[in-house]
Tab-separated table of N, CA and C in Angstrom:
chain	number	residue	atom	x	y	z
P	22	MET	N	60.785	156.165	225.650
P	22	MET	CA	59.583	156.452	226.774
P	22	MET	C	58.311	155.722	226.410
P	23	LYS	N	57.923	156.797	225.221
P	23	LYS	CA	56.269	156.430	224.445
P	23	LYS	C	55.843	154.690	225.018
P	24	GLU	N	56.803	153.842	224.640
P	24	GLU	CA	56.665	152.395	224.784
P	24	GLU	C	56.127	152.015	225.486
P	25	ILE	N	56.675	152.448	226.565
P	25	ILE	CA	56.730	152.391	228.720
P	25	ILE	C	55.363	152.344	228.892
P	26	ILE	N	55.055	153.670	228.698
P	26	ILE	CA	53.846	154.772	228.427
P	26	ILE	C	52.598	154.437	228.176
P	27	GLY	N	53.794	153.514	226.977
P	27	GLY	CA	51.969	152.818	225.772
P	27	GLY	C	51.475	150.842	226.920
P	28	ALA	N	52.080	150.213	227.224
P	28	ALA	CA	51.650	148.948	227.774
P	28	ALA	C	51.019	148.905	228.607
P	29	ASN	N	52.093	150.550	229.164
P	29	ASN	CA	50.701	150.373	230.785
P	29	ASN	C	49.895	151.149	230.337
P	30	LEU	N	49.443	151.951	229.202
P	30	LEU	CA	48.363	152.062	229.043
P	30	LEU	C	47.329	150.652	228.117
P	31	LYS	N	47.577	149.980	227.557
P	31	LYS	CA	47.210	148.663	227.601
P	31	LYS	C	47.285	148.104	228.433
P	32	ALA	N	48.134	147.649	229.673
P	32	ALA	CA	47.200	146.976	230.933
P	32	ALA	C	46.272	148.187	231.340
P	33	LEU	N	46.164	148.560	231.898
P	33	LEU	CA	45.414	149.369	232.837
P	33	LEU	C	43.464	149.059	231.717
P	34	ARG	N	44.078	149.193	230.421
P	34	ARG	CA	42.431	149.124	230.001
P	34	ARG	C	42.289	147.849	229.633
P	35	SER	N	43.199	147.085	229.584
P	35	SER	CA	42.779	145.171	230.178
P	35	SER	C	42.232	145.155	231.103
P	36	ALA	N	42.703	145.418	232.592
P	36	ALA	CA	42.211	145.547	233.013
P	36	ALA	C	41.149	145.273	233.745
P	37	THR	N	40.708	146.951	232.974
P	37	THR	CA	39.270	147.555	233.375
P	37	THR	C	38.631	147.128	232.598
P	38	GLY	N	38.991	146.430	231.281
P	38	GLY	CA	37.994	145.672	230.322
P	38	GLY	C	37.138	147.227	229.447
P	39	TYR	N	38.084	148.010	229.176
P	39	TYR	CA	37.640	149.394	228.525
P	39	TYR	C	37.856	149.073	227.594
P	40	THR	N	37.797	149.499	226.213
P	40	THR	CA	37.861	149.198	224.616
P	40	THR	C	38.630	149.844	224.480
P	41	MET	N	39.277	150.214	223.249
P	41	MET	CA	40.012	151.400	222.453
P	41	MET	C	39.313	152.370	222.441
P	42	GLU	N	38.066	151.971	221.860
P	42	GLU	CA	37.065	152.693	221.604
P	42	GLU	C	36.538	153.847	222.300
P	43	GLN	N	36.688	153.196	223.853
P	43	GLN	CA	35.950	153.788	224.384
P	43	GLN	C	36.678	155.280	225.410
P	44	VAL	N	38.115	154.061	225.447
P	44	VAL	CA	39.236	155.386	226.504
P	44	VAL	C	39.013	156.529	225.497
P	45	ALA	N	38.988	155.879	224.031
P	45	ALA	CA	39.939	156.846	222.941
P	45	ALA	C	38.321	158.174	222.997
P	46	ARG	N	36.717	158.159	223.098
P	46	ARG	CA	36.339	158.834	222.752
P	46	ARG	C	35.909	159.494	224.933
P	47	ILE	N	36.319	158.857	225.577
P	47	ILE	CA	36.247	159.754	227.127
P	47	ILE	C	37.260	160.357	227.382
P	48	ILE	N	38.443	159.972	226.358
P	48	ILE	CA	39.497	160.690	226.492
P	48	ILE	C	39.515	162.386	225.393
P	49	GLY	N	38.168	162.093	224.280
P	49	GLY	CA	38.405	162.987	223.417
P	49	GLY	C	39.028	162.837	222.139
P	50	ILE	N	39.257	161.635	221.929
P	50	ILE	CA	40.574	162.058	220.822
P	50	ILE	C	39.727	160.305	219.643
P	51	GLU	N	40.390	159.906	218.095
P	51	GLU	CA	39.978	159.153	217.854
P	51	GLU	C	40.686	157.608	218.061
P	52	ARG	N	39.577	156.382	218.238
P	52	ARG	CA	40.326	155.143	217.798
P	52	ARG	C	41.894	155.276	217.414
P	53	SER	N	42.227	155.898	216.718
P	53	SER	CA	43.122	155.727	215.762
P	53	SER	C	44.401	155.964	216.278
P	54	ALA	N	44.062	157.157	216.792
P	54	ALA	CA	45.053	158.029	217.787
P	54	ALA	C	45.102	157.030	218.694
P	55	TYR	N	44.446	156.721	219.699
P	55	TYR	CA	44.805	156.149	220.974
P	55	TYR	C	45.463	154.540	220.714
P	56	ALA	N	44.692	154.100	219.458
P	56	ALA	CA	46.178	152.863	219.392
P	56	ALA	C	47.355	153.334	219.106
P	57	ASN	N	48.108	154.386	218.558
P	57	ASN	CA	48.974	154.929	218.088
P	57	ASN	C	49.376	155.084	219.258
P	58	TYR	N	49.292	155.596	220.501
P	58	TYR	CA	48.879	155.893	222.061
P	58	TYR	C	49.420	154.868	222.297
P	59	GLU	N	49.038	153.436	222.688
P	59	GLU	CA	49.117	152.510	223.366
P	59	GLU	C	49.934	151.757	222.546
P	60	SER	N	50.385	151.578	221.655
P	60	SER	CA	51.259	150.629	220.973
P	60	SER	C	52.673	151.183	221.012
P	61	GLY	N	52.623	152.126	221.148
P	61	GLY	CA	54.524	153.684	220.855
P	61	GLY	C	54.994	154.061	220.231
P	62	MET	N	53.683	153.419	219.563
P	62	MET	CA	53.864	154.529	217.681
P	62	MET	C	54.348	155.652	218.125
P	63	ARG	N	53.034	156.382	218.807
P	63	ARG	CA	53.338	158.268	219.518
P	63	ARG	C	52.884	158.433	220.110
P	64	GLU	N	53.708	160.057	220.424
P	64	GLU	CA	53.772	159.995	221.980
P	64	GLU	C	52.730	161.012	222.790
P	65	MET	N	52.091	160.258	223.511
P	65	MET	CA	50.809	161.195	224.053
P	65	MET	C	50.750	162.031	224.501
P	66	PRO	N	49.809	163.291	224.340
P	66	PRO	CA	50.451	164.968	225.357
P	66	PRO	C	49.939	164.418	226.263
P	67	LEU	N	50.417	165.600	227.327
P	67	LEU	CA	50.181	165.107	228.952
P	67	LEU	C	48.738	165.204	228.835
P	68	ARG	N	47.717	166.105	228.325
P	68	ARG	CA	46.868	166.429	228.780
P	68	ARG	C	45.778	165.156	228.653
P	69	LEU	N	46.116	164.660	227.646
P	69	LEU	CA	45.772	163.374	227.546
P	69	LEU	C	46.302	162.441	228.550
P	70	LEU	N	46.994	162.337	229.078
P	70	LEU	CA	47.567	161.384	229.554
P	70	LEU	C	47.481	161.857	231.199
P	71	GLU	N	46.772	163.248	230.919
P	71	GLU	CA	46.007	163.387	232.545
P	71	GLU	C	44.873	162.688	232.716
P	72	LYS	N	44.050	162.610	231.596
P	72	LYS	CA	42.014	162.308	231.392
P	72	LYS	C	42.925	160.564	231.240
P	73	ALA	N	43.643	159.977	231.154
P	73	ALA	CA	43.391	158.767	230.871
P	73	ALA	C	43.818	158.189	232.224
P	74	ALA	N	44.533	159.249	232.856
P	74	ALA	CA	45.035	158.650	234.229
P	74	ALA	C	44.218	158.629	234.930
P	75	ASP	N	43.198	159.519	235.322
P	75	ASP	CA	41.866	160.131	235.955
P	75	ASP	C	40.579	158.615	235.504
P	76	LEU	N	40.787	157.884	234.315
P	76	LEU	CA	39.836	157.332	233.560
P	76	LEU	C	40.204	156.170	234.735
P	77	PHE	N	41.711	155.254	234.317
P	77	PHE	CA	41.724	154.385	234.968
P	77	PHE	C	42.165	154.575	236.939
P	78	GLY	N	42.127	155.880	237.118
P	78	GLY	CA	42.147	155.837	238.239
P	78	GLY	C	43.387	155.811	239.756
P	79	VAL	N	44.577	156.015	238.326
P	79	VAL	CA	46.235	156.055	238.745
P	79	VAL	C	46.535	157.009	239.008
P	80	GLU	N	47.676	157.543	239.274
P	80	GLU	CA	48.549	159.330	239.370
P	80	GLU	C	49.516	158.154	238.795
P	81	LEU	N	49.254	159.706	237.727
P	81	LEU	CA	50.000	160.007	236.142
P	81	LEU	C	51.069	159.728	236.248
P	82	ALA	N	51.711	159.718	237.448
P	82	ALA	CA	53.663	159.183	237.436
P	82	ALA	C	53.427	157.422	237.481
P	83	LEU	N	52.504	156.712	237.313
P	83	LEU	CA	52.706	155.759	237.279
P	83	LEU	C	52.274	155.517	235.687
P	84	LEU	N	51.788	155.770	234.853
P	84	LEU	CA	51.844	155.448	232.973
P	84	LEU	C	52.820	155.468	233.077
P	85	PHE	N	54.515	156.208	233.334
P	85	PHE	CA	55.707	156.478	233.528
P	85	PHE	C	56.939	155.095	233.819
P	86	GLU	N	55.710	154.782	234.264
P	86	GLU	CA	56.718	153.195	235.242
P	86	GLU	C	57.446	152.595	234.668
P	87	LYS	N	58.390	152.113	234.861
P	87	LYS	CA	59.301	151.040	234.516
P	87	LYS	C	59.262	149.716	234.997
P	88	ASP	N	58.667	150.025	236.278
P	88	ASP	CA	59.303	148.705	237.430
P	88	ASP	C	57.705	147.473	236.963
P	89	SER	N	58.057	147.271	236.528
P	89	SER	CA	56.644	146.103	236.770
P	89	SER	C	56.179	145.522	238.113
P	90	GLN	N	56.509	146.257	238.681
P	90	GLN	CA	55.896	145.157	240.318
P	90	GLN	C	55.252	146.728	240.536
P	91	ALA	N	55.420	147.719	240.125
P	91	ALA	CA	54.641	148.716	240.444
P	91	ALA	C	53.012	149.212	239.617
P	92	VAL	N	53.659	148.257	238.554
P	92	VAL	CA	52.614	148.288	237.236
P	92	VAL	C	51.531	147.353	237.401
P	93	ASP	N	52.419	146.340	238.144
P	93	ASP	CA	51.350	145.455	239.351
P	93	ASP	C	50.652	145.872	239.871
P	94	GLY	N	51.543	146.427	240.500
P	94	GLY	CA	49.932	147.211	241.773
P	94	GLY	C	48.989	147.846	241.552
P	95	MET	N	48.965	148.719	240.389
P	95	MET	CA	48.266	149.664	239.559
P	95	MET	C	47.241	149.386	239.200
P	96	LEU	N	47.827	147.717	238.894
P	96	LEU	CA	46.463	146.420	238.707
P	96	LEU	C	45.767	146.226	239.717
P	97	LEU	N	46.240	146.315	240.969
P	97	LEU	CA	45.279	145.994	241.746
P	97	LEU	C	44.667	147.211	241.938
P	98	THR	N	44.357	147.914	242.126
P	98	THR	CA	43.452	148.908	242.428
P	98	THR	C	42.879	149.660	240.868
P	99	ALA	N	43.151	148.689	239.937
P	99	ALA	CA	42.076	148.810	238.877
P	99	ALA	C	40.221	147.919	239.252
P	100	PHE	N	39.596	148.560	238.709
P	100	PHE	CA	38.559	147.205	238.661
P	100	PHE	C	37.869	147.371	236.884
P	101	ARG	N	36.976	146.435	236.907
P	101	ARG	CA	36.459	145.913	235.832
P	101	ARG	C	34.967	146.361	236.492
P	102	VAL	N	34.304	146.917	234.835
P	102	VAL	CA	33.340	146.919	235.481
P	102	VAL	C	32.694	147.158	233.349
P	103	ASP	N	31.541	146.342	233.513
P	103	ASP	CA	31.100	146.730	232.186
P	103	ASP	C	29.468	147.019	231.901
P	104	ASP	N	29.261	147.196	230.709
P	104	ASP	CA	28.155	147.948	230.047
P	104	ASP	C	27.940	149.066	230.676
P	105	LEU	N	28.942	149.997	230.306
P	105	LEU	CA	28.608	151.634	230.744
P	105	LEU	C	28.974	151.947	229.510
P	106	ASN	N	28.394	152.960	229.984
P	106	ASN	CA	27.686	154.065	228.369
P	106	ASN	C	28.866	155.200	228.513
P	107	ASP	N	29.475	155.468	227.940
P	107	ASP	CA	29.716	157.049	227.534
P	107	ASP	C	29.876	158.179	229.308
P	108	GLU	N	28.745	158.775	229.302
P	108	GLU	CA	28.595	159.605	230.725
P	108	GLU	C	28.844	158.681	231.727
P	109	ASP	N	28.595	157.205	231.483
P	109	ASP	CA	29.161	156.873	233.214
P	109	ASP	C	30.242	156.448	233.351
P	110	LEU	N	30.527	156.338	231.993
P	110	LEU	CA	32.816	156.404	231.896
P	110	LEU	C	33.771	157.614	232.366
P	111	LYS	N	32.733	159.045	232.164
P	111	LYS	CA	32.865	160.258	232.223
P	111	LYS	C	32.616	160.071	233.691
P	112	GLU	N	31.846	159.420	234.243
P	112	GLU	CA	31.315	160.134	235.582
P	112	GLU	C	32.203	159.166	236.481
P	113	VAL	N	32.626	158.286	236.303
P	113	VAL	CA	33.391	157.116	236.807
P	113	VAL	C	34.681	158.029	237.077
P	114	SER	N	35.603	158.252	236.023
P	114	SER	CA	36.867	158.936	235.457
P	114	SER	C	36.652	159.833	237.090
P	115	HIS	N	35.674	160.981	236.463
P	115	HIS	CA	35.527	162.316	237.538
P	115	HIS	C	35.419	161.367	239.265
P	116	PHE	N	34.916	160.709	239.616
P	116	PHE	CA	34.681	160.178	240.410
P	116	PHE	C	36.179	159.987	241.160
P	117	LYS	N	37.590	158.839	240.271
P	117	LYS	CA	37.815	157.962	240.486
P	117	LYS	C	39.234	159.781	240.203
P	118	ARG	N	38.919	160.820	240.120
P	118	ARG	CA	39.759	162.043	239.886
P	118	ARG	C	40.202	162.710	241.439
P	119	ILE	N	38.540	162.837	242.429
P	119	ILE	CA	38.369	163.215	243.021
P	119	ILE	C	38.527	161.861	244.297
P	120	VAL	N	38.839	160.630	244.071
P	120	VAL	CA	39.308	160.134	245.105
P	120	VAL	C	40.992	160.107	245.528
P	121	LYS	N	41.063	160.001	244.330
P	121	LYS	CA	42.864	160.777	244.193
P	121	LYS	C	42.762	161.865	244.513
P	122	ASN	N	42.735	163.402	244.939
P	122	ASN	CA	42.811	163.966	245.006
P	122	ASN	C	42.530	164.213	246.825
P	123	TYR	N	41.403	162.733	247.264
P	123	TYR	CA	41.362	163.101	248.309
P	123	TYR	C	42.572	162.119	248.746
P	124	LEU	N	43.043	161.572	248.580
P	124	LEU	CA	44.238	160.717	249.245
P	124	LEU	C	45.625	161.095	249.168
P	125	LYS	N	45.469	162.261	248.241
P	125	LYS	CA	46.823	163.425	247.771
P	125	LYS	C	46.591	164.079	249.220
P	126	LEU	N	45.379	164.782	249.282
P	126	LEU	CA	45.597	165.310	250.830
P	126	LEU	C	45.342	164.421	252.718
P	127	SER	N	44.687	163.490	251.661
P	127	SER	CA	44.718	162.897	252.914
P	127	SER	C	45.964	162.182	253.657
P	128	GLN	N	47.469	162.600	252.893
P	128	GLN	CA	48.723	162.156	252.970
P	128	GLN	C	49.302	163.843	253.288
P	129	LYS	N	49.219	164.550	252.494
P	129	LYS	CA	49.912	165.520	253.071
P	129	LYS	C	49.385	165.934	254.578
P	130	LEU	N	48.493	165.539	255.135
P	130	LEU	CA	47.330	166.130	256.299
P	130	LEU	C	48.415	165.558	257.755
P	131	GLY	N	48.340	164.022	256.947
P	131	GLY	CA	49.478	163.023	257.802
P	131	GLY	C	48.298	162.979	258.810
């Protein structure tokens, strides 16, 4: 499973244009630790998976997805931004979390 999560993290990071260093800083870990998670060498803790999902603007469950079509669907919602500092990236992550929660609530209220 850690290999699938790692591949999905890498695909999302590449699609958004973030560096490993940026992702690691935003989720609060060292770049080397993030590299181990993305390569599938180590299992990423749930709290970090949640932070990464917020940063990339996807549901947590999609990081565990084996189906390539679902992963491709994740990439459709990824948007690329350049030249953002860490504070900007944290704000983007926070905004994406708000949007995800709003969409979940809207679906439940139907």
